[in-house]
PDB file of C-alpha atoms in Angstrom:
ATOM      1  CA  ILE A  26       0.000   0.000   0.000  1.00 49.00           C
ATOM      2  CA  ARG A  27       1.445   3.344  -0.998  1.00 59.00           C
ATOM      3  CA  GLU A  28       0.738   6.535   0.894  1.00 64.00           C
ATOM      4  CA  ARG A  29      -0.754   9.266  -1.245  1.00 73.00           C
ATOM      5  CA  LEU A  30       0.987  12.599  -0.903  1.00 81.00           C
ATOM      6  CA  ARG A  31      -1.134  15.661  -0.555  1.00 78.00           C
ATOM      7  CA  ASP A  32      -0.943  17.507  -3.865  1.00 76.00           C
ATOM      8  CA  GLU A  33       0.461  20.710  -2.406  1.00 86.00           C
ATOM      9  CA  ALA A  34       2.969  19.100   0.009  1.00 90.00           C
ATOM     10  CA  ALA A  35       6.007  19.806  -2.182  1.00 92.00           C
ATOM     11  CA  VAL A  36       4.838  23.378  -2.803  1.00 93.00           C
ATOM     12  CA  ALA A  37       4.415  23.975   0.947  1.00 93.00           C
ATOM     13  CA  ILE A  38       7.898  22.595   1.660  1.00 95.00           C
ATOM     14  CA  ASN A  39       9.377  24.758  -1.096  1.00 94.00           C
ATOM     15  CA  ASP A  40       7.585  27.852   0.256  1.00 93.00           C
ATOM     16  CA  LEU A  41       9.021  27.161   3.696  1.00 94.00           C
ATOM     17  CA  ALA A  42      12.504  26.609   2.277  1.00 94.00           C
ATOM     18  CA  ALA A  43      12.270  29.887   0.348  1.00 93.00           C
ATOM     19  CA  GLY A  44      11.587  31.573   3.693  1.00 90.00           C
ATOM     20  CA  GLY A  45      14.630  29.960   5.289  1.00 92.00           C
ATOM     21  CA  ILE A  46      12.684  27.285   7.137  1.00 93.00           C
ATOM     22  CA  GLY A  47      13.983  23.740   6.870  1.00 94.00           C
ATOM     23  CA  SER A  48      11.814  20.640   6.804  1.00 96.00           C
ATOM     24  CA  GLU A  49      12.507  17.122   7.981  1.00 96.00           C
ATOM     25  CA  MET A  50      10.347  14.007   7.758  1.00 96.00           C
ATOM     26  CA  LEU A  51      10.130  11.562  10.660  1.00 95.00           C
ATOM     27  CA  SER A  52       8.064   8.515   9.777  1.00 93.00           C
ATOM     28  CA  GLY A  53       7.193   5.220  11.359  1.00 92.00           C
ATOM     29  CA  ASP A  54       7.051   3.583   7.930  1.00 92.00           C
ATOM     30  CA  LYS A  55       9.745   1.415   6.329  1.00 94.00           C
ATOM     31  CA  ALA A  56      12.816   3.078   4.820  1.00 95.00           C
ATOM     32  CA  GLY A  57      12.028   2.338   1.145  1.00 94.00           C
ATOM     33  CA  PRO A  58       8.692   4.151   0.945  1.00 92.00           C
ATOM     34  CA  VAL A  59       9.885   6.967   3.208  1.00 93.00           C
ATOM     35  CA  GLU A  60      12.955   7.556   1.049  1.00 94.00           C
ATOM     36  CA  ALA A  61      10.797   7.619  -2.092  1.00 93.00           C
ATOM     37  CA  ILE A  62       8.433  10.181  -0.582  1.00 93.00           C
ATOM     38  CA  ALA A  63      11.342  12.268   0.730  1.00 95.00           C
ATOM     39  CA  ARG A  64      12.883  12.265  -2.735  1.00 94.00           C
ATOM     40  CA  GLU A  65       9.560  13.247  -4.300  1.00 92.00           C
ATOM     41  CA  LEU A  66       9.257  16.126  -1.821  1.00 93.00           C
ATOM     42  CA  GLY A  67      12.864  17.209  -2.248  1.00 92.00           C
ATOM     43  CA  LEU A  68      13.676  16.513   1.399  1.00 95.00           C
ATOM     44  CA  GLU A  69      17.247  15.669   2.301  1.00 94.00           C
ATOM     45  CA  ALA A  70      16.548  15.107   5.998  1.00 96.00           C
ATOM     46  CA  TRP A  71      14.330  12.141   6.744  1.00 97.00           C
ATOM     47  CA  SER A  72      14.183   9.187   9.117  1.00 96.00           C
ATOM     48  CA  ALA A  73      12.205   5.965   8.787  1.00 96.00           C
ATOM     49  CA  GLU A  74      10.902   3.382  11.254  1.00 95.00           C
ATOM     50  CA  GLN A  75      10.625   6.025  13.952  1.00 95.00           C
ATOM     51  CA  LYS A  76       8.672   5.227  17.077  1.00 94.00           C
ATOM     52  CA  PRO A  77       7.077   8.143  18.963  1.00 94.00           C
ATOM     53  CA  GLY A  78       9.984   8.117  21.426  1.00 95.00           C
ATOM     54  CA  ASP A  79      12.473   8.427  18.556  1.00 96.00           C
ATOM     55  CA  LYS A  80      10.585  11.390  17.133  1.00 96.00           C
ATOM     56  CA  ILE A  81      10.472  13.068  20.546  1.00 96.00           C
ATOM     57  CA  ALA A  82      14.219  12.501  20.967  1.00 97.00           C
ATOM     58  CA  ARG A  83      14.837  14.212  17.605  1.00 97.00           C
ATOM     59  CA  ILE A  84      12.610  17.140  18.572  1.00 96.00           C
ATOM     60  CA  GLU A  85      14.419  17.483  21.907  1.00 97.00           C
ATOM     61  CA  LEU A  86      17.805  17.395  20.137  1.00 97.00           C
ATOM     62  CA  LEU A  87      16.684  20.181  17.812  1.00 96.00           C
ATOM     63  CA  LYS A  88      15.591  22.211  20.835  1.00 97.00           C
ATOM     64  CA  GLU A  89      18.981  21.657  22.506  1.00 97.00           C
ATOM     65  CA  GLN A  90      20.611  22.965  19.332  1.00 97.00           C
ATOM     66  CA  GLY A  91      18.612  26.184  19.673  1.00 96.00           C
ATOM     67  CA  ALA A  92      15.939  25.396  17.094  1.00 96.00           C
ATOM     68  CA  HIS A  93      12.227  25.915  17.644  1.00 95.00           C
ATOM     69  CA  PRO A  94      10.775  22.857  15.907  1.00 96.00           C
ATOM     70  CA  LEU A  95       7.251  22.866  14.584  1.00 95.00           C
ATOM     71  CA  MET A  96       5.835  19.347  14.602  1.00 96.00           C
ATOM     72  CA  ILE A  97       3.138  18.564  12.070  1.00 94.00           C
ATOM     73  CA  GLY A  98       1.361  15.246  12.307  1.00 92.00           C
ATOM     74  CA  ASP A  99      -1.972  13.558  11.868  1.00 87.00           C
ATOM     75  CA  GLY A 100      -1.625  10.056  13.276  1.00 82.00           C
ATOM     76  CA  LEU A 101      -2.486   8.621  16.655  1.00 86.00           C
ATOM     77  CA  ASN A 102       1.203   7.953  17.305  1.00 87.00           C
ATOM     78  CA  ASP A 103       2.029  11.591  16.500  1.00 92.00           C
ATOM     79  CA  ALA A 104       0.182  12.941  19.558  1.00 93.00           C
ATOM     80  CA  PRO A 105       3.142  12.699  21.979  1.00 94.00           C
ATOM     81  CA  CYS A 106       5.409  14.279  19.338  1.00 94.00           C
ATOM     82  CA  LEU A 107       2.938  17.098  18.723  1.00 95.00           C
ATOM     83  CA  ALA A 108       3.051  17.850  22.439  1.00 94.00           C
ATOM     84  CA  ALA A 109       6.872  17.800  22.393  1.00 95.00           C
ATOM     85  CA  GLY A 110       7.310  20.331  19.597  1.00 94.00           C
ATOM     86  CA  HIS A 111       7.987  23.997  20.308  1.00 94.00           C
ATOM     87  CA  ALA A 112       4.735  24.445  18.410  1.00 95.00           C
ATOM     88  CA  SER A 113       2.583  21.920  16.596  1.00 96.00           C
ATOM     89  CA  MET A 114      -0.036  21.721  13.874  1.00 95.00           C
ATOM     90  CA  ALA A 115      -2.444  19.034  12.772  1.00 94.00           C
ATOM     91  CA  PRO A 116      -5.020  18.912  10.000  1.00 92.00           C
ATOM     92  CA  ALA A 117      -8.696  18.669  10.893  1.00 91.00           C
ATOM     93  CA  SER A 118      -8.590  15.129   9.496  1.00 88.00           C
ATOM     94  CA  ALA A 119      -6.078  14.059  12.175  1.00 90.00           C
ATOM     95  CA  SER A 120      -7.011  11.638  14.914  1.00 89.00           C
ATOM     96  CA  ASP A 121      -8.936  13.126  17.838  1.00 91.00           C
ATOM     97  CA  ILE A 122      -5.952  12.796  20.150  1.00 92.00           C
ATOM     98  CA  GLY A 123      -3.666  14.330  17.515  1.00 91.00           C
ATOM     99  CA  ARG A 124      -5.917  17.367  17.149  1.00 92.00           C
ATOM    100  CA  ALA A 125      -6.132  17.713  20.934  1.00 93.00           C
ATOM    101  CA  ALA A 126      -2.330  17.598  21.290  1.00 94.00           C
ATOM    102  CA  ALA A 127      -1.684  20.164  18.543  1.00 95.00           C
ATOM    103  CA  ASP A 128      -1.355  23.867  19.218  1.00 95.00           C
ATOM    104  CA  PHE A 129      -3.056  24.686  15.897  1.00 92.00           C
ATOM    105  CA  VAL A 130      -5.540  22.716  13.855  1.00 94.00           C
ATOM    106  CA  PHE A 131      -5.887  23.791  10.246  1.00 92.00           C
ATOM    107  CA  THR A 132      -9.329  23.234   8.865  1.00 89.00           C
ATOM    108  CA  ARG A 133      -8.485  22.745   5.209  1.00 79.00           C
ATOM    109  CA  GLU A 134      -6.875  19.579   3.937  1.00 75.00           C
ATOM    110  CA  SER A 135      -4.236  21.656   2.176  1.00 83.00           C
ATOM    111  CA  LEU A 136      -0.755  21.871   3.674  1.00 89.00           C
ATOM    112  CA  ASP A 137      -0.446  25.421   2.384  1.00 89.00           C
ATOM    113  CA  ALA A 138      -1.836  26.303   5.830  1.00 91.00           C
ATOM    114  CA  VAL A 139       1.677  25.744   7.196  1.00 93.00           C
ATOM    115  CA  PRO A 140       3.552  28.376   5.148  1.00 93.00           C
ATOM    116  CA  PHE A 141       0.502  30.644   5.478  1.00 92.00           C
ATOM    117  CA  ALA A 142       0.766  30.398   9.283  1.00 91.00           C
ATOM    118  CA  PHE A 143       4.442  31.382   9.090  1.00 91.00           C
ATOM    119  CA  ARG A 144       3.692  34.347   6.819  1.00 91.00           C
ATOM    120  CA  LEU A 145       0.858  35.451   9.092  1.00 92.00           C
ATOM    121  CA  SER A 146       2.957  35.134  12.250  1.00 91.00           C
ATOM    122  CA  ARG A 147       5.806  37.134  10.724  1.00 92.00           C
ATOM    123  CA  PHE A 148       3.410  39.842   9.580  1.00 94.00           C
ATOM    124  CA  ALA A 149       1.790  39.948  13.038  1.00 94.00           C
ATOM    125  CA  GLY A 150       5.240  40.193  14.619  1.00 95.00           C
ATOM    126  CA  ARG A 151       6.079  43.178  12.398  1.00 95.00           C
ATOM    127  CA  LEU A 152       2.823  44.869  13.414  1.00 94.00           C
ATOM    128  CA  VAL A 153       3.551  44.294  17.104  1.00 95.00           C
ATOM    129  CA  ARG A 154       7.042  45.791  16.727  1.00 96.00           C
ATOM    130  CA  GLN A 155       5.610  48.758  14.821  1.00 95.00           C
ATOM    131  CA  ASN A 156       3.015  49.317  17.540  1.00 93.00           C
ATOM    132  CA  PHE A 157       5.676  49.228  20.253  1.00 94.00           C
ATOM    133  CA  GLY A 158       7.732  51.696  18.223  1.00 94.00           C
ATOM    134  CA  LEU A 159       4.756  54.028  17.829  1.00 91.00           C
ATOM    135  CA  ALA A 160       3.992  53.831  21.555  1.00 90.00           C
ATOM    136  CA  ILE A 161       7.611  54.516  22.517  1.00 92.00           C
ATOM    137  CA  LEU A 162       7.840  57.425  20.082  1.00 92.00           C
ATOM    138  CA  TYR A 163       4.610  58.924  21.407  1.00 89.00           C
ATOM    139  CA  ASN A 164       5.728  58.577  25.032  1.00 88.00           C
ATOM    140  CA  CYS A 165       9.205  60.004  24.331  1.00 92.00           C
ATOM    141  CA  ILE A 166       7.562  63.119  22.901  1.00 91.00           C
ATOM    142  CA  ALA A 167       4.344  63.487  24.894  1.00 88.00           C
ATOM    143  CA  VAL A 168       5.527  62.672  28.431  1.00 87.00           C
ATOM    144  CA  PRO A 169       8.285  65.329  28.573  1.00 92.00           C
ATOM    145  CA  LEU A 170       5.928  67.913  27.034  1.00 91.00           C
ATOM    146  CA  ALA A 171       3.268  67.122  29.645  1.00 87.00           C
ATOM    147  CA  PHE A 172       5.804  66.928  32.485  1.00 88.00           C
ATOM    148  CA  PHE A 173       7.150  70.401  31.778  1.00 91.00           C
ATOM    149  CA  GLY A 174       3.654  71.833  31.345  1.00 90.00           C
ATOM    150  CA  PHE A 175       3.870  72.586  27.630  1.00 93.00           C
ATOM    151  CA  VAL A 176       0.538  70.887  26.931  1.00 90.00           C
ATOM    152  CA  THR A 177      -2.811  71.158  28.649  1.00 87.00           C
ATOM    153  CA  PRO A 178      -4.492  68.101  30.181  1.00 84.00           C
ATOM    154  CA  LEU A 179      -7.175  68.283  27.471  1.00 88.00           C
ATOM    155  CA  PHE A 180      -4.552  68.253  24.701  1.00 88.00           C
ATOM    156  CA  ALA A 181      -2.730  65.350  26.435  1.00 83.00           C
ATOM    157  CA  ALA A 182      -5.995  63.359  26.631  1.00 85.00           C
ATOM    158  CA  ILE A 183      -6.753  63.974  22.953  1.00 90.00           C
ATOM    159  CA  ALA A 184      -3.192  63.054  21.948  1.00 88.00           C
ATOM    160  CA  MET A 185      -3.371  59.859  24.009  1.00 87.00           C
ATOM    161  CA  SER A 186      -6.656  58.910  22.340  1.00 91.00           C
ATOM    162  CA  LEU A 187      -5.196  59.620  18.899  1.00 91.00           C
ATOM    163  CA  SER A 188      -2.124  57.496  19.648  1.00 89.00           C
ATOM    164  CA  SER A 189      -4.399  54.618  20.664  1.00 91.00           C
ATOM    165  CA  ILE A 190      -6.382  55.006  17.447  1.00 93.00           C
ATOM    166  CA  VAL A 191      -3.150  54.916  15.409  1.00 91.00           C
ATOM    167  CA  VAL A 192      -2.020  51.704  17.153  1.00 90.00           C
ATOM    168  CA  VAL A 193      -5.425  50.021  16.728  1.00 92.00           C
ATOM    169  CA  THR A 194      -5.635  51.106  13.079  1.00 92.00           C
ATOM    170  CA  ASN A 195      -2.162  49.687  12.449  1.00 90.00           C
ATOM    171  CA  SER A 196      -3.252  46.419  14.083  1.00 90.00           C
ATOM    172  CA  LEU A 197      -6.309  46.230  11.836  1.00 92.00           C
ATOM    173  CA  ARG A 198      -3.952  45.717   8.900  1.00 91.00           C
ATOM    174  CA  LEU A 199      -3.733  42.127  10.144  1.00 89.00           C
ATOM    175  CA  SER A 200      -7.356  41.535   9.086  1.00 87.00           C
ATOM    176  CA  ARG A 201      -6.413  42.391   5.496  1.00 84.00           C
ATOM    177  CA  PHE A 202      -3.543  39.920   5.487  1.00 83.00           C
ATOM    178  CA  GLY A 203      -3.743  37.622   2.500  1.00 70.00           C
ATOM    179  CA  GLY A 204      -1.715  34.686   1.321  1.00 53.00           C
ATOM    180  CA  ARG A 205       1.232  36.738   0.124  1.00 53.00           C
ATOM    181  CA  LYS A 206       3.883  34.384  -1.163  1.00 53.00           C
ATOM    182  CA  ARG A 207       6.851  36.023   0.535  1.00 53.00           C
ATOM    183  CA  LEU A 208       7.865  34.443   3.859  1.00 54.00           C
TER     184      LEU A 208
END
């Protein structure tokens, strides 16, 4: 019996690689089929005949090396590994225990949810940094002006409200985030 690859699996792996994110396959299946799938996906790093404990050991080794591994799995035996990852994802079609152990469950069958999640998280991180920058800039200007009495309390209250509106408006850009290809 041959496993059927999801159509977009190679595309998702390539998108991640283009963003500087490496992929590795850990499988409980025999070496022959795993090697064939790894070759088809363009993966150089793969391991076959892995028991859950072996997968967890690999995840822990990656963590010790300073990596933040994302574990993606859908099988019953992936549940302990999903819990061991720095973060984890499972498709909605995963086993109940696999979905429960995952940090994120993607509702579509498509693996393009994985690179999308990375793009979204990076965009959200940029927005958070921008908002901190805006808040620091506002406080560096407004607090000394208020402290030395150069602005009235009414002006300070209006300026504070406007700064909050700017930060919230900047955050709303996240709702317009699409599936931009750049990681």
